[in-house]
Amino acid sequence: MRRAGFGPRERRRARELLARVALVDADRRILAAAAERAHLDVLAPA
């Protein structure tokens, strides 16, 4: 990235954006797993 003319500020910004996207992706996966578990609980209550 340094070769492309990006300074430390741009690199930090890109890293923050990537981290945010990764967090959103993880949240979506967690929510999907929780929804699936809740759905199974509704179908077969313990």
PDB file of N, CA and C in Angstrom:
ATOM      1  N   MET A   1       0.833  -1.203   0.000  1.00  0.00           N
ATOM      2  CA  MET A   1       0.000   0.000   0.000  1.00  0.00           C
ATOM      3  C   MET A   1       0.867   1.252   0.000  1.00  0.00           C
ATOM      4  N   ARG A   2       2.010   1.139   0.657  1.00  0.00           N
ATOM      5  CA  ARG A   2       2.880   2.311   0.757  1.00  0.00           C
ATOM      6  C   ARG A   2       3.350   2.739  -0.628  1.00  0.00           C
ATOM      7  N   ARG A   3       3.612   1.742  -1.486  1.00  0.00           N
ATOM      8  CA  ARG A   3       4.113   2.045  -2.820  1.00  0.00           C
ATOM      9  C   ARG A   3       3.081   2.797  -3.657  1.00  0.00           C
ATOM     10  N   ALA A   4       1.803   2.548  -3.391  1.00  0.00           N
ATOM     11  CA  ALA A   4       0.737   3.181  -4.171  1.00  0.00           C
ATOM     12  C   ALA A   4       0.538   4.645  -3.784  1.00  0.00           C
ATOM     13  N   GLY A   5       1.359   5.140  -2.858  1.00  0.00           N
ATOM     14  CA  GLY A   5       1.259   6.547  -2.482  1.00  0.00           C
ATOM     15  C   GLY A   5       0.321   6.806  -1.321  1.00  0.00           C
ATOM     16  N   PHE A   6      -0.044   5.766  -0.607  1.00  0.00           N
ATOM     17  CA  PHE A   6      -0.893   5.948   0.573  1.00  0.00           C
ATOM     18  C   PHE A   6      -0.019   6.243   1.779  1.00  0.00           C
ATOM     19  N   GLY A   7      -0.364   7.285   2.516  1.00  0.00           N
ATOM     20  CA  GLY A   7       0.386   7.626   3.721  1.00  0.00           C
ATOM     21  C   GLY A   7      -0.156   6.861   4.916  1.00  0.00           C
ATOM     22  N   PRO A   8       0.447   7.078   6.072  1.00  0.00           N
ATOM     23  CA  PRO A   8      -0.003   6.379   7.288  1.00  0.00           C
ATOM     24  C   PRO A   8      -1.471   6.638   7.609  1.00  0.00           C
ATOM     25  N   ARG A   9      -1.937   7.854   7.328  1.00  0.00           N
ATOM     26  CA  ARG A   9      -3.335   8.183   7.633  1.00  0.00           C
ATOM     27  C   ARG A   9      -4.283   7.334   6.791  1.00  0.00           C
ATOM     28  N   GLU A  10      -3.992   7.226   5.492  1.00  0.00           N
ATOM     29  CA  GLU A  10      -4.850   6.431   4.613  1.00  0.00           C
ATOM     30  C   GLU A  10      -4.812   4.962   5.002  1.00  0.00           C
ATOM     31  N   ARG A  11      -3.607   4.472   5.358  1.00  0.00           N
ATOM     32  CA  ARG A  11      -3.493   3.070   5.757  1.00  0.00           C
ATOM     33  C   ARG A  11      -4.295   2.802   7.022  1.00  0.00           C
ATOM     34  N   ARG A  12      -4.233   3.740   7.977  1.00  0.00           N
ATOM     35  CA  ARG A  12      -4.986   3.553   9.226  1.00  0.00           C
ATOM     36  C   ARG A  12      -6.493   3.549   8.934  1.00  0.00           C
ATOM     37  N   ARG A  13      -6.909   4.458   8.062  1.00  0.00           N
ATOM     38  CA  ARG A  13      -8.335   4.541   7.700  1.00  0.00           C
ATOM     39  C   ARG A  13      -8.795   3.236   7.042  1.00  0.00           C
ATOM     40  N   ALA A  14      -7.975   2.721   6.146  1.00  0.00           N
ATOM     41  CA  ALA A  14      -8.329   1.472   5.466  1.00  0.00           C
ATOM     42  C   ALA A  14      -8.428   0.331   6.469  1.00  0.00           C
ATOM     43  N   ARG A  15      -7.491   0.306   7.420  1.00  0.00           N
ATOM     44  CA  ARG A  15      -7.504  -0.753   8.443  1.00  0.00           C
ATOM     45  C   ARG A  15      -8.773  -0.656   9.290  1.00  0.00           C
ATOM     46  N   GLU A  16      -9.167   0.567   9.655  1.00  0.00           N
ATOM     47  CA  GLU A  16     -10.382   0.760  10.456  1.00  0.00           C
ATOM     48  C   GLU A  16     -11.615   0.302   9.677  1.00  0.00           C
ATOM     49  N   LEU A  17     -11.662   0.646   8.394  1.00  0.00           N
ATOM     50  CA  LEU A  17     -12.801   0.240   7.574  1.00  0.00           C
ATOM     51  C   LEU A  17     -12.892  -1.278   7.478  1.00  0.00           C
ATOM     52  N   LEU A  18     -11.739  -1.923   7.245  1.00  0.00           N
ATOM     53  CA  LEU A  18     -11.725  -3.379   7.141  1.00  0.00           C
ATOM     54  C   LEU A  18     -12.142  -4.016   8.454  1.00  0.00           C
ATOM     55  N   ALA A  19     -11.688  -3.449   9.574  1.00  0.00           N
ATOM     56  CA  ALA A  19     -12.049  -3.988  10.887  1.00  0.00           C
ATOM     57  C   ALA A  19     -13.557  -3.866  11.102  1.00  0.00           C
ATOM     58  N   ARG A  20     -14.126  -2.727  10.683  1.00  0.00           N
ATOM     59  CA  ARG A  20     -15.562  -2.517  10.854  1.00  0.00           C
ATOM     60  C   ARG A  20     -16.351  -3.520  10.015  1.00  0.00           C
ATOM     61  N   VAL A  21     -15.910  -3.740   8.783  1.00  0.00           N
ATOM     62  CA  VAL A  21     -16.595  -4.694   7.907  1.00  0.00           C
ATOM     63  C   VAL A  21     -16.522  -6.091   8.511  1.00  0.00           C
ATOM     64  N   ALA A  22     -15.353  -6.453   9.049  1.00  0.00           N
ATOM     65  CA  ALA A  22     -15.191  -7.773   9.667  1.00  0.00           C
ATOM     66  C   ALA A  22     -16.119  -7.912  10.870  1.00  0.00           C
ATOM     67  N   LEU A  23     -16.263  -6.835  11.651  1.00  0.00           N
ATOM     68  CA  LEU A  23     -17.145  -6.870  12.824  1.00  0.00           C
ATOM     69  C   LEU A  23     -18.595  -7.067  12.405  1.00  0.00           C
ATOM     70  N   VAL A  24     -19.009  -6.334  11.376  1.00  0.00           N
ATOM     71  CA  VAL A  24     -20.387  -6.452  10.895  1.00  0.00           C
ATOM     72  C   VAL A  24     -20.644  -7.879  10.426  1.00  0.00           C
ATOM     73  N   ASP A  25     -19.665  -8.454   9.725  1.00  0.00           N
ATOM     74  CA  ASP A  25     -19.801  -9.816   9.225  1.00  0.00           C
ATOM     75  C   ASP A  25     -19.926 -10.796  10.386  1.00  0.00           C
ATOM     76  N   ALA A  26     -19.114 -10.600  11.425  1.00  0.00           N
ATOM     77  CA  ALA A  26     -19.163 -11.474  12.605  1.00  0.00           C
ATOM     78  C   ALA A  26     -20.510 -11.323  13.305  1.00  0.00           C
ATOM     79  N   ASP A  27     -20.991 -10.075  13.425  1.00  0.00           N
ATOM     80  CA  ASP A  27     -22.287  -9.832  14.061  1.00  0.00           C
ATOM     81  C   ASP A  27     -23.402 -10.548  13.301  1.00  0.00           C
ATOM     82  N   ARG A  28     -23.332 -10.481  11.972  1.00  0.00           N
ATOM     83  CA  ARG A  28     -24.370 -11.108  11.156  1.00  0.00           C
ATOM     84  C   ARG A  28     -24.372 -12.619  11.381  1.00  0.00           C
ATOM     85  N   ARG A  29     -23.148 -13.188  11.477  1.00  0.00           N
ATOM     86  CA  ARG A  29     -23.050 -14.631  11.687  1.00  0.00           C
ATOM     87  C   ARG A  29     -23.600 -15.019  13.061  1.00  0.00           C
ATOM     88  N   ILE A  30     -23.277 -14.204  14.069  1.00  0.00           N
ATOM     89  CA  ILE A  30     -23.758 -14.471  15.435  1.00  0.00           C
ATOM     90  C   ILE A  30     -25.281 -14.374  15.482  1.00  0.00           C
ATOM     91  N   LEU A  31     -25.825 -13.336  14.836  1.00  0.00           N
ATOM     92  CA  LEU A  31     -27.282 -13.159  14.819  1.00  0.00           C
ATOM     93  C   LEU A  31     -27.964 -14.315  14.092  1.00  0.00           C
ATOM     94  N   ALA A  32     -27.371 -14.753  12.993  1.00  0.00           N
ATOM     95  CA  ALA A  32     -27.955 -15.859  12.238  1.00  0.00           C
ATOM     96  C   ALA A  32     -27.958 -17.127  13.084  1.00  0.00           C
ATOM     97  N   ALA A  33     -26.865 -17.380  13.793  1.00  0.00           N
ATOM     98  CA  ALA A  33     -26.778 -18.568  14.649  1.00  0.00           C
ATOM     99  C   ALA A  33     -27.794 -18.479  15.783  1.00  0.00           C
ATOM    100  N   ALA A  34     -27.940 -17.297  16.371  1.00  0.00           N
ATOM    101  CA  ALA A  34     -28.887 -17.114  17.472  1.00  0.00           C
ATOM    102  C   ALA A  34     -30.323 -17.296  16.975  1.00  0.00           C
ATOM    103  N   ALA A  35     -30.623 -16.763  15.800  1.00  0.00           N
ATOM    104  CA  ALA A  35     -31.968 -16.891  15.239  1.00  0.00           C
ATOM    105  C   ALA A  35     -32.273 -18.356  14.946  1.00  0.00           C
ATOM    106  N   GLU A  36     -31.277 -19.074  14.435  1.00  0.00           N
ATOM    107  CA  GLU A  36     -31.455 -20.489  14.133  1.00  0.00           C
ATOM    108  C   GLU A  36     -31.727 -21.260  15.418  1.00  0.00           C
ATOM    109  N   ARG A  37     -30.977 -20.942  16.458  1.00  0.00           N
ATOM    110  CA  ARG A  37     -31.150 -21.625  17.744  1.00  0.00           C
ATOM    111  C   ARG A  37     -32.543 -21.325  18.313  1.00  0.00           C
ATOM    112  N   ALA A  38     -32.968 -20.066  18.218  1.00  0.00           N
ATOM    113  CA  ALA A  38     -34.281 -19.676  18.727  1.00  0.00           C
ATOM    114  C   ALA A  38     -35.376 -20.402  17.943  1.00  0.00           C
ATOM    115  N   HIS A  39     -35.170 -20.522  16.637  1.00  0.00           N
ATOM    116  CA  HIS A  39     -36.137 -21.205  15.779  1.00  0.00           C
ATOM    117  C   HIS A  39     -36.255 -22.669  16.193  1.00  0.00           C
ATOM    118  N   LEU A  40     -35.115 -23.308  16.468  1.00  0.00           N
ATOM    119  CA  LEU A  40     -35.123 -24.708  16.889  1.00  0.00           C
ATOM    120  C   LEU A  40     -35.809 -24.846  18.241  1.00  0.00           C
ATOM    121  N   ASP A  41     -35.595 -23.876  19.128  1.00  0.00           N
ATOM    122  CA  ASP A  41     -36.225 -23.912  20.451  1.00  0.00           C
ATOM    123  C   ASP A  41     -37.748 -23.813  20.317  1.00  0.00           C
ATOM    124  N   VAL A  42     -38.214 -23.035  19.337  1.00  0.00           N
ATOM    125  CA  VAL A  42     -39.656 -22.877  19.132  1.00  0.00           C
ATOM    126  C   VAL A  42     -40.240 -24.188  18.604  1.00  0.00           C
ATOM    127  N   LEU A  43     -39.509 -24.844  17.699  1.00  0.00           N
ATOM    128  CA  LEU A  43     -39.995 -26.093  17.114  1.00  0.00           C
ATOM    129  C   LEU A  43     -39.998 -27.227  18.133  1.00  0.00           C
ATOM    130  N   ALA A  44     -38.954 -27.285  18.969  1.00  0.00           N
ATOM    131  CA  ALA A  44     -38.824 -28.373  19.941  1.00  0.00           C
ATOM    132  C   ALA A  44     -38.464 -27.806  21.305  1.00  0.00           C
ATOM    133  N   PRO A  45     -39.451 -27.288  22.023  1.00  0.00           N
ATOM    134  CA  PRO A  45     -39.151 -26.706  23.341  1.00  0.00           C
ATOM    135  C   PRO A  45     -38.590 -27.767  24.283  1.00  0.00           C
ATOM    136  N   ALA A  46     -37.637 -27.362  25.091  1.00  0.00           N
ATOM    137  CA  ALA A  46     -36.980 -28.318  25.990  1.00  0.00           C
ATOM    138  C   ALA A  46     -37.926 -28.683  27.125  1.00  0.00           C
TER     139      ALA A  46
END
